CSV table of C-alpha atoms (C1' of nucleotides) in Angstrom, one decimal:
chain,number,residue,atom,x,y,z
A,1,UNK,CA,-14.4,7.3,-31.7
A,2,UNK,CA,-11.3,5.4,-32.0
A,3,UNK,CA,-11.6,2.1,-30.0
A,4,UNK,CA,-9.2,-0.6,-30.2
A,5,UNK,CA,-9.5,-1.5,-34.1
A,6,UNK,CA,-9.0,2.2,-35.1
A,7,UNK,CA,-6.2,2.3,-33.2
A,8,UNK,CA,-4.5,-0.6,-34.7
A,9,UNK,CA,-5.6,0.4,-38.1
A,10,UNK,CA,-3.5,3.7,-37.3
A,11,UNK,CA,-0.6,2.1,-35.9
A,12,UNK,CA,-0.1,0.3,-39.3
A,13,UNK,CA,-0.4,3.1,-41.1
A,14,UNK,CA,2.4,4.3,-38.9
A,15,UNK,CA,5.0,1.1,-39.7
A,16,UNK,CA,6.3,3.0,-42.5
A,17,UNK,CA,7.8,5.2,-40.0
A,18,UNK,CA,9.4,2.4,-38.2
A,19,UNK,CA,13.2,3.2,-38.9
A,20,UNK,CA,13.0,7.3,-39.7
A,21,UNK,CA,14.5,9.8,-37.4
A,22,UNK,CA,12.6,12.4,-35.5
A,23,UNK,CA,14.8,15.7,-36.2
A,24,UNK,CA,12.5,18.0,-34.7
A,25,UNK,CA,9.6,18.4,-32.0
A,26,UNK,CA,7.1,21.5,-32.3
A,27,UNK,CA,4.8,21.0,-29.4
A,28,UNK,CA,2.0,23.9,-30.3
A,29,UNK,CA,-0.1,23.3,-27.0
A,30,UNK,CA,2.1,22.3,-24.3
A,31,UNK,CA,-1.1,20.3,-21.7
A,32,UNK,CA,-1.6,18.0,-24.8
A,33,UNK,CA,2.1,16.4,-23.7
A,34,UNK,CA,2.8,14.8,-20.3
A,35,UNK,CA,5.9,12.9,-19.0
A,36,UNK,CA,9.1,12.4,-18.3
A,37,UNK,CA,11.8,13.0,-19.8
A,38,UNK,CA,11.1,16.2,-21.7
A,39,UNK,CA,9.1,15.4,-25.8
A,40,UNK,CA,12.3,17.6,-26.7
A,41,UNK,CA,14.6,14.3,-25.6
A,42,UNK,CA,12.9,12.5,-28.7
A,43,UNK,CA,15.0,14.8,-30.9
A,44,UNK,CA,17.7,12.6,-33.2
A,45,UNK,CA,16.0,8.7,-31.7
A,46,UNK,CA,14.9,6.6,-34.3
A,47,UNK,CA,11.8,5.3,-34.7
A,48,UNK,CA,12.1,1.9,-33.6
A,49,UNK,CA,8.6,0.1,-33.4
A,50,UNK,CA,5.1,0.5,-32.8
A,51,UNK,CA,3.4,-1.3,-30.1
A,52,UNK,CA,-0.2,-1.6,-29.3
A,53,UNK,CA,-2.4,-2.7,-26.1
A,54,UNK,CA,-6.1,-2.3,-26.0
A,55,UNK,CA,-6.6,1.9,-27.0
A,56,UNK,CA,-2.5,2.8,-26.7
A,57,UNK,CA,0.2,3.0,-29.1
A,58,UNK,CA,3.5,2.7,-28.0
A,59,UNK,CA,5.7,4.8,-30.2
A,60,UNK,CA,10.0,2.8,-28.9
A,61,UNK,CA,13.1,4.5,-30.3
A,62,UNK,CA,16.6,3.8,-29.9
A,63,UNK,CA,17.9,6.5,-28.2
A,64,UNK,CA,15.6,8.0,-27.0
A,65,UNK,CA,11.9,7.7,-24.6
A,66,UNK,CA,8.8,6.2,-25.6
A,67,UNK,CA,6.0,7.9,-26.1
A,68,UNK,CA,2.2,6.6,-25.3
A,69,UNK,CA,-0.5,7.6,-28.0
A,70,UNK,CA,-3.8,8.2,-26.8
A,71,UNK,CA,-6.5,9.3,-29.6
A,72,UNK,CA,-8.9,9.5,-27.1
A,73,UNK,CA,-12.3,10.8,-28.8
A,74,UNK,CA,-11.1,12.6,-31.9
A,75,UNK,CA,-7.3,12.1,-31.9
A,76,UNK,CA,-5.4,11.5,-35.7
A,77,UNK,CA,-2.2,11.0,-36.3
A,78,UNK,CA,-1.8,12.2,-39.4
A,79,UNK,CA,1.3,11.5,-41.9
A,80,UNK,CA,2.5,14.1,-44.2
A,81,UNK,CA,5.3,13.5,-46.7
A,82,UNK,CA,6.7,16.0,-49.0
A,83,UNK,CA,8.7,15.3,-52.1
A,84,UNK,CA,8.6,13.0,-54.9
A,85,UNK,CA,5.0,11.5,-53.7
A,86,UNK,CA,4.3,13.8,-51.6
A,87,UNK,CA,0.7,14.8,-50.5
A,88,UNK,CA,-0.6,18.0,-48.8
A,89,UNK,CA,-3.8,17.6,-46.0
A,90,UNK,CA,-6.6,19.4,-46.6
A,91,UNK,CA,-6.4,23.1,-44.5
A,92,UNK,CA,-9.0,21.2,-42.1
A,93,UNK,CA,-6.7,19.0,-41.2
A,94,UNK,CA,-4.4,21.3,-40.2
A,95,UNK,CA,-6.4,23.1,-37.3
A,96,UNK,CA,-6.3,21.3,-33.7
A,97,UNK,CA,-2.7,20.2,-34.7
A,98,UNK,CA,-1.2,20.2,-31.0
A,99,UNK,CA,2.2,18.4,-32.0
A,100,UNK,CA,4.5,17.8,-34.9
A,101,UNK,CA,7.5,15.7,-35.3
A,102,UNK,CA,9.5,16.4,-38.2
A,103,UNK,CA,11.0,12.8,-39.2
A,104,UNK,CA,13.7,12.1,-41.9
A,105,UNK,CA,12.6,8.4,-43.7
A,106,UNK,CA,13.8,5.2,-43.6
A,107,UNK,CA,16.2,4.3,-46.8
A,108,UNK,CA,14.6,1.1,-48.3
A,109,UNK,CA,16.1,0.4,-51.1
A,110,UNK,CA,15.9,2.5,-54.1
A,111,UNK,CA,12.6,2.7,-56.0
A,112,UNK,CA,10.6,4.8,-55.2
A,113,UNK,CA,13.0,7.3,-53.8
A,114,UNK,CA,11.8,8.6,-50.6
A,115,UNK,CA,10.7,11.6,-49.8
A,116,UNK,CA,13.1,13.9,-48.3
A,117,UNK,CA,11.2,14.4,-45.1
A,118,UNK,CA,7.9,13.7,-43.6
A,119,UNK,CA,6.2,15.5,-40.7
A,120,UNK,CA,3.8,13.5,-38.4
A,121,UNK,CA,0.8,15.5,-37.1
A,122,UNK,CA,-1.1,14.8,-34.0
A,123,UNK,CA,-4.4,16.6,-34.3
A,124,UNK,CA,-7.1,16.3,-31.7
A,125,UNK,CA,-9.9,18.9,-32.0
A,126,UNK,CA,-12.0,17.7,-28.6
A,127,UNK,CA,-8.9,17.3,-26.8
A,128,UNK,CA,-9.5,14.1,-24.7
A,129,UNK,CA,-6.1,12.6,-25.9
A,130,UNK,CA,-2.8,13.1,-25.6
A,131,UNK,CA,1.0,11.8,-25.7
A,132,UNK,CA,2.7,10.7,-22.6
A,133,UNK,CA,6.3,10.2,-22.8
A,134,UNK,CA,8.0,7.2,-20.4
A,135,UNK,CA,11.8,6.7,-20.0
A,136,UNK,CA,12.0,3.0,-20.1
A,137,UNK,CA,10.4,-0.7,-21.4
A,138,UNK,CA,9.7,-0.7,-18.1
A,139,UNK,CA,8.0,2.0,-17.6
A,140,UNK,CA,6.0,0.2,-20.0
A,141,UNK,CA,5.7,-2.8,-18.9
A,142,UNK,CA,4.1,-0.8,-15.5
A,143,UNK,CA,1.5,1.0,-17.2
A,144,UNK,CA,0.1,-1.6,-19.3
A,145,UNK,CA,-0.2,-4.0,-16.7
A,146,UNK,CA,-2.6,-2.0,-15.3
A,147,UNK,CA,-4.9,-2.8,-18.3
A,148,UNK,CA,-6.4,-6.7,-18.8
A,149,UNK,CA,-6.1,-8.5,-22.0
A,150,UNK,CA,-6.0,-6.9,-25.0
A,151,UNK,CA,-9.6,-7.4,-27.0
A,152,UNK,CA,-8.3,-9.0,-30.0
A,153,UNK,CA,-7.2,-12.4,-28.0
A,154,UNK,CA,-9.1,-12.1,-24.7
A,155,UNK,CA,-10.4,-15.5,-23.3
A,156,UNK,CA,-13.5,-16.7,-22.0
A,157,UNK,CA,-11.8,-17.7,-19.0
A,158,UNK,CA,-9.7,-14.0,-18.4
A,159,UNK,CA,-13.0,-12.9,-18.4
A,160,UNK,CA,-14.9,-15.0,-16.1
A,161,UNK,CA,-12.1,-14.4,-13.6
A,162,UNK,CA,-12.0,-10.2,-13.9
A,163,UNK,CA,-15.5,-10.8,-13.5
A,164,UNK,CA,-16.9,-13.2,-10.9
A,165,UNK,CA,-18.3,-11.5,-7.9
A,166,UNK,CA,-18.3,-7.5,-9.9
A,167,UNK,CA,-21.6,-6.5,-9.4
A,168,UNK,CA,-21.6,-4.3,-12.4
A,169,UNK,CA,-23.3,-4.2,-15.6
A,170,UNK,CA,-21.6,-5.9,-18.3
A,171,UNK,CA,-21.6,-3.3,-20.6
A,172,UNK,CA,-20.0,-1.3,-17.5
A,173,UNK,CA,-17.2,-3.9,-17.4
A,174,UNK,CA,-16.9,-4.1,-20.8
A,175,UNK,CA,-15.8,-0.3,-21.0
A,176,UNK,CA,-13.4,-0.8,-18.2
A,177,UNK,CA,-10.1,-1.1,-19.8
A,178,UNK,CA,-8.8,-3.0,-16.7
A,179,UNK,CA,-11.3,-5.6,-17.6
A,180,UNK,CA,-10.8,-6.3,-21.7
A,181,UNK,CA,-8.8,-3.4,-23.1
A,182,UNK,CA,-9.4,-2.0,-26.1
A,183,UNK,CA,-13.8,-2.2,-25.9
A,184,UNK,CA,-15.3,1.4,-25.9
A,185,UNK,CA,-19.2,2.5,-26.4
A,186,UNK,CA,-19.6,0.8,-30.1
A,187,UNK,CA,-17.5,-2.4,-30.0
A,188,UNK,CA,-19.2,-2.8,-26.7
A,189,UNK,CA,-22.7,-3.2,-28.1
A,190,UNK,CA,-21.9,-4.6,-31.2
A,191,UNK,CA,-19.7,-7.7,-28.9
A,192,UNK,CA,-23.3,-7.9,-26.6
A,193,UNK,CA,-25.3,-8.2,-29.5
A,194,UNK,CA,-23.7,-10.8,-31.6
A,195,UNK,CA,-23.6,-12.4,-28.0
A,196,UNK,CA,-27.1,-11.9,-27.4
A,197,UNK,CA,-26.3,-10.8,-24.1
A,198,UNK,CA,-28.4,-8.0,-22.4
A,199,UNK,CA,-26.1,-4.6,-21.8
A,200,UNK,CA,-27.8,-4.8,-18.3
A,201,UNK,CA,-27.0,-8.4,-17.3
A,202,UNK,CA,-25.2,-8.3,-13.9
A,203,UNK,CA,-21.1,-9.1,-14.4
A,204,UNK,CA,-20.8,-11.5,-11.7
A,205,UNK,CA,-24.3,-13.5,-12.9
A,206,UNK,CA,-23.1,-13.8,-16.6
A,207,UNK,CA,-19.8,-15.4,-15.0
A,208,UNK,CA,-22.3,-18.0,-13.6
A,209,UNK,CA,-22.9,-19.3,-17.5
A,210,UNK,CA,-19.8,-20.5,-18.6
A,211,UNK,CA,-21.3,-20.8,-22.1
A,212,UNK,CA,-22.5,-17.0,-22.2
A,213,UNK,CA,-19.2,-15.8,-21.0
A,214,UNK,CA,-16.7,-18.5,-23.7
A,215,UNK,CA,-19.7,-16.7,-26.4
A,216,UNK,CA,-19.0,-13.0,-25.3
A,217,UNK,CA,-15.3,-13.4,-25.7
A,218,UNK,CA,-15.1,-14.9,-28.6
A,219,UNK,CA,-18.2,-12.5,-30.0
A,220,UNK,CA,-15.4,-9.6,-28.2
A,221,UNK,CA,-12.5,-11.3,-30.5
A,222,UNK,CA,-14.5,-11.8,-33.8
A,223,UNK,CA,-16.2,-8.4,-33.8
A,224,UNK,CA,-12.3,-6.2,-33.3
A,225,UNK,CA,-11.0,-8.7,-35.9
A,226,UNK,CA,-13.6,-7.8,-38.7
A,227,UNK,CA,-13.8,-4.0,-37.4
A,228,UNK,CA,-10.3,-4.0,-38.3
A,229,UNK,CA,-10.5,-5.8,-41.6
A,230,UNK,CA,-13.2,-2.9,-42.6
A,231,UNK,CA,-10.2,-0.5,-41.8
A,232,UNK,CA,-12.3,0.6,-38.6
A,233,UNK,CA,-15.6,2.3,-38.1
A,234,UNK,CA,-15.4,6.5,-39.5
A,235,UNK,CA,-18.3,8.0,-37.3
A,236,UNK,CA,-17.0,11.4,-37.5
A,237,UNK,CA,-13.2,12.0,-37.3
A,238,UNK,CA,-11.6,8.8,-37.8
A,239,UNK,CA,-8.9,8.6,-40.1
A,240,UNK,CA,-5.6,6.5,-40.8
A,241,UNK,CA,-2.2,8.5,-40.9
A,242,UNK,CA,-2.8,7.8,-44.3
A,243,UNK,CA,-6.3,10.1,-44.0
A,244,UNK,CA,-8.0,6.6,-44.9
A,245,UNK,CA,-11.8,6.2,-43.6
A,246,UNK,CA,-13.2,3.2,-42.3
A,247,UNK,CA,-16.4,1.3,-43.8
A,248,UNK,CA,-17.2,-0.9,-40.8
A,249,UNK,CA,-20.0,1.5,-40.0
A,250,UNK,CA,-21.9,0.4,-42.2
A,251,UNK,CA,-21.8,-3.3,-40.5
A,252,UNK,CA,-23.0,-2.0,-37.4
A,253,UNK,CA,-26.0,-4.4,-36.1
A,254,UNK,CA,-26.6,-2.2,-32.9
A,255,UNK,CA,-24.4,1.0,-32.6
A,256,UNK,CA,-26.1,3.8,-34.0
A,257,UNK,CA,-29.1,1.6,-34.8
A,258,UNK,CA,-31.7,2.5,-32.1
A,259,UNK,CA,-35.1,3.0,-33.1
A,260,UNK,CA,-34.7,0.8,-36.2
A,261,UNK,CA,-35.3,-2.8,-36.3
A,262,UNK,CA,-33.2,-5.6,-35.4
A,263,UNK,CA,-31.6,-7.7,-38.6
A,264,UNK,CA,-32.0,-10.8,-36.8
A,265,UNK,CA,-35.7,-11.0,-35.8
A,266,UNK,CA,-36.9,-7.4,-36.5
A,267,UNK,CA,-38.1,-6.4,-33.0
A,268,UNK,CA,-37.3,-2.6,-32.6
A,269,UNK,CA,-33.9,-2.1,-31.3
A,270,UNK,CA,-34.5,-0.4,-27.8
A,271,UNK,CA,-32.1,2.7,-26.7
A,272,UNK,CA,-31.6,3.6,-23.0
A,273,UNK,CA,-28.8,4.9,-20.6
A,274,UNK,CA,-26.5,2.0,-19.2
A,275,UNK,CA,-23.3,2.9,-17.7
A,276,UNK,CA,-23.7,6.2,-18.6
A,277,UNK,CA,-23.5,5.6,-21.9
A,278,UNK,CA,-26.0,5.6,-24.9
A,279,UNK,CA,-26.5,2.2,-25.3
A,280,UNK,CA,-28.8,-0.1,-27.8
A,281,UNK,CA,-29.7,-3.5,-27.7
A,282,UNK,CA,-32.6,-5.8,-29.0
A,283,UNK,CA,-35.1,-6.6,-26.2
A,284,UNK,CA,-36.0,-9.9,-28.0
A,285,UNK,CA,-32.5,-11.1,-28.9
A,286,UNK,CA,-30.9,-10.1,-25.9
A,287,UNK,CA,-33.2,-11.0,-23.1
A,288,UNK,CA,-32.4,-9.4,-19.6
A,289,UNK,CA,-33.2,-12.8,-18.4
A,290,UNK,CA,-31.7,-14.9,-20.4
A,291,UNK,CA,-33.9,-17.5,-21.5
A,292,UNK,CA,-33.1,-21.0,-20.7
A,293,UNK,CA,-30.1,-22.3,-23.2
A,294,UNK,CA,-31.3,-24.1,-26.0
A,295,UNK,CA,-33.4,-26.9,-25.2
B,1,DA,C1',-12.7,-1.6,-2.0
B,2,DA,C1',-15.8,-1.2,-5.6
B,3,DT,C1',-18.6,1.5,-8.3
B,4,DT,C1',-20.7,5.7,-9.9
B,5,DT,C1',-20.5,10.4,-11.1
B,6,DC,C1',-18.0,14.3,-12.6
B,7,DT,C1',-14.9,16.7,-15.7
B,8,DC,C1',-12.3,17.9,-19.5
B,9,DC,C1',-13.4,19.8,-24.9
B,10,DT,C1',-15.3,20.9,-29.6
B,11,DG,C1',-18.4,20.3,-33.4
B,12,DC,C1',-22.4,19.1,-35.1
B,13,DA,C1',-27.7,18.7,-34.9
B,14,DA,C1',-32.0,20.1,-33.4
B,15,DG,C1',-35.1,23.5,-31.8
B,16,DC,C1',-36.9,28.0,-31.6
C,1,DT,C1',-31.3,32.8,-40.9
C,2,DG,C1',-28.9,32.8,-36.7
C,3,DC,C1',-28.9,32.0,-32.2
C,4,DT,C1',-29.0,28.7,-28.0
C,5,DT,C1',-29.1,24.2,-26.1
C,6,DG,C1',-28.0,19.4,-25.9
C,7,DC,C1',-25.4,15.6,-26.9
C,8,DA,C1',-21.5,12.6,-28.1
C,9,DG,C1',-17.5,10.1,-25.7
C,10,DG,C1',-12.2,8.0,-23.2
C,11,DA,C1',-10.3,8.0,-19.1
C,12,DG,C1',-8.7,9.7,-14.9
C,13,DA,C1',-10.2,12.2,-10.7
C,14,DA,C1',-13.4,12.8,-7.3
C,15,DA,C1',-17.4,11.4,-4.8
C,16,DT,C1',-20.3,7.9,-2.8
DNA sequence: AATTTCTCCTGCAAGC
DNA sequence: TGCTTGCAGGAGAAAT
C-alpha cells in the first residue's frame, strides 16, 4: 500500500522525466481522471518537476496544468522506454492501465542516446486512486494546505498542537492526513511502536507528555526516512516506475507481525481493530497506560 | 464541530 | 478441484 515513502520512492524514479514532453494523452477509463482543465490540455507541456506532500505527487509543466497523483491502494506509475535501452513490462503489467502519456525525453547530453520515446503508464487494478488535474500553483498551494506537515519533517510541537483537546485514538489521528500527511495503516504502527506508544492512547492525553509526543515525531520522521532508504515496503503491488520492489518489509517490527513475538521483549504481539483498521502492537512495550517515565 | 462509518474496487487466501 | 466468502486498504462522502 503506498504510503508516503512509496510515493517518494516513485516520484524519483519519475525525475528522469523531468524536462520530456507529453505528446499524447490516452485516457482508457475516463472516472479514473478528474479536473479542470481537460487531461487533453497536457498535450505538448513539458514536464517540469515533480513535487511531493505526504501521499501526492504533483506532476508541474510549463505550459500546461498540473496534475495530482494519487496511488491510492494499488496505484503504479509505470515507465516504459522504447529504443536503444528500452524495456518491455511484463503483459501483467499492462492490464488495469487506466492512462498513458506518450512523452518524447529530455536531451542530456549525448551518451547514452535516449530513447526515442517513452510512455508513462498509470495502472491501478483496485481503483482507489486517481489523477486530478489543477490549472494553477495555486490551486496547489489550496489543496495541500488542507493537509498538515508532511511525515518526513513533522515536529513534536505541529503535533502536540493538531492534537491537544482531539479525543481520538492516536493511531486514528495518525491516519488523518490533516494531522501528519503521508502516515497510512503500516507506517502508522511501525511510528507507535518504535515509540512505544499504545495505538489506543487517547490524542489529546498523549499531548499531555511532551516527551511521548517529541518521541512519536521523531519515531514518525526516522521510520519514513529508513522506509525510504529500503526503496519502500512491496506488500503486494508496489513498484517504482522503474518496476523496482521494496525490501523494507522485511524490517517491519509490527505491521504484518501479529501473532508473533515482539523483537524487543518477546511478549506476543496483540492484533485488534482500532480505527477501523487492522492494527498490531506489543501489550508489554506499548502499555495503554503508559507506565511512569523512567525512574 | 468532531468523529465514526460507509463506500468505492480487485485479487488473493481460506474454507468448504 | 472449484466454488464462495472474507479481507485488505486511502480517502472522501455520509451519517452520527
Amino acid at each position: 500500500m503506498p504510503e508516503l515513502p512509496e510515493v517518494e520512492c516513485v516520484r524519483r524514479s519519475l525525475l528522469p522525466l523531468v524536462g520530456s514532453r507529453i505528446t499524447g494523452v490516452l485516457v482508457r477509463r475516463a472516472d479514473f481522471v478528474t479536473g479542470t482543465p481537460p487531461i487533453q490540455a497536457l498535450i505538448g507541456a513539458e514536464i517540469a518537476a515533480l513535487d511531493r506532500r505526504g501521499k501526492q505527487i504533483a506532476v508541474l509543466t510549463q505550459g500546461g496544468p498540473i496534475v495530482i497523483v494519487q496511488l491510492g491502494m494499488s496505484g503504479q506509475v509505470l515507465v516504459e522506454s522504447a529504443g536503444p535501452r528500452g524495456e518491455r513490462n511484463s503483459q501483467t503489467l499492462r492490464t488495469h492501465v487506466h492512462v498513458e502519456w506518450a512523452v518524447e525525453p529530455a536531451r542530456r547530453g549525448f551518451t547514452p542516446p535516449p530513447p526515442s520515446f517513452a510512455r508513462v503508464l498509470f495502472r491501478d487494478p483496485r481503483r482507489f486512486g486517481g489523477l486530478t488535474t489543477l490549472t494553477s500553483q495555486r490551486d496547489l498551494n489550496e489543496r495541500w494546505a488542507a493537509l498538515g506537515p508532511d511525515g518526513l519533517v513533522i515536529t513534536g510541537d505541529q503535533l502536540a498542537e493538531s492534537l491537544a483537546g482531539s479525543r481520538r485514538a492516536i493511531k486514528a489521528a495518525l491516519l488523518d492526513q490533516s494531522v501528519v500527511a503521508g502516515v497510512g495503516n503500516i507506517y502508522a504502527d511501525e511510528a507507535l511502536f518504535a515509540a512505544g506508544i499504545s495505538p489506543r492512547t487517547l490524542a489529546s492525553r498523549l499531548c499531555r507528555d511532551r516527551e511521548a509526543i517529541h518521541r512519536l515525531a521523531a519515531a514518525i520522521r526516522t521510520i519514513l526516512h529508513q522506509a525510504i532508504e529500503a526503496g519502500g515496503s512491496t506488500l503486494r503491488d508496489y513498484l517504482d516506475a522503474d518496476g523496482r520492489a521494496g525490501e523494507f518489509a522485511q524490517q517491519h517490527l509490527a505491521y504484518g507481525r501479529g501473532g508473533q513475538p515482539c523483537t524487543r521483549c518477546g511478549t506476543i504481539l496483540k492484533t485488534a481493530t482500532v480505527a477501523q483498521r487492522t492494527t498490531v502492537w506489543c501489550p508489554r512495550c506499548q502499555p495503554s497506560r503508559a507506565r511512569h517515565p523512567r525512574q
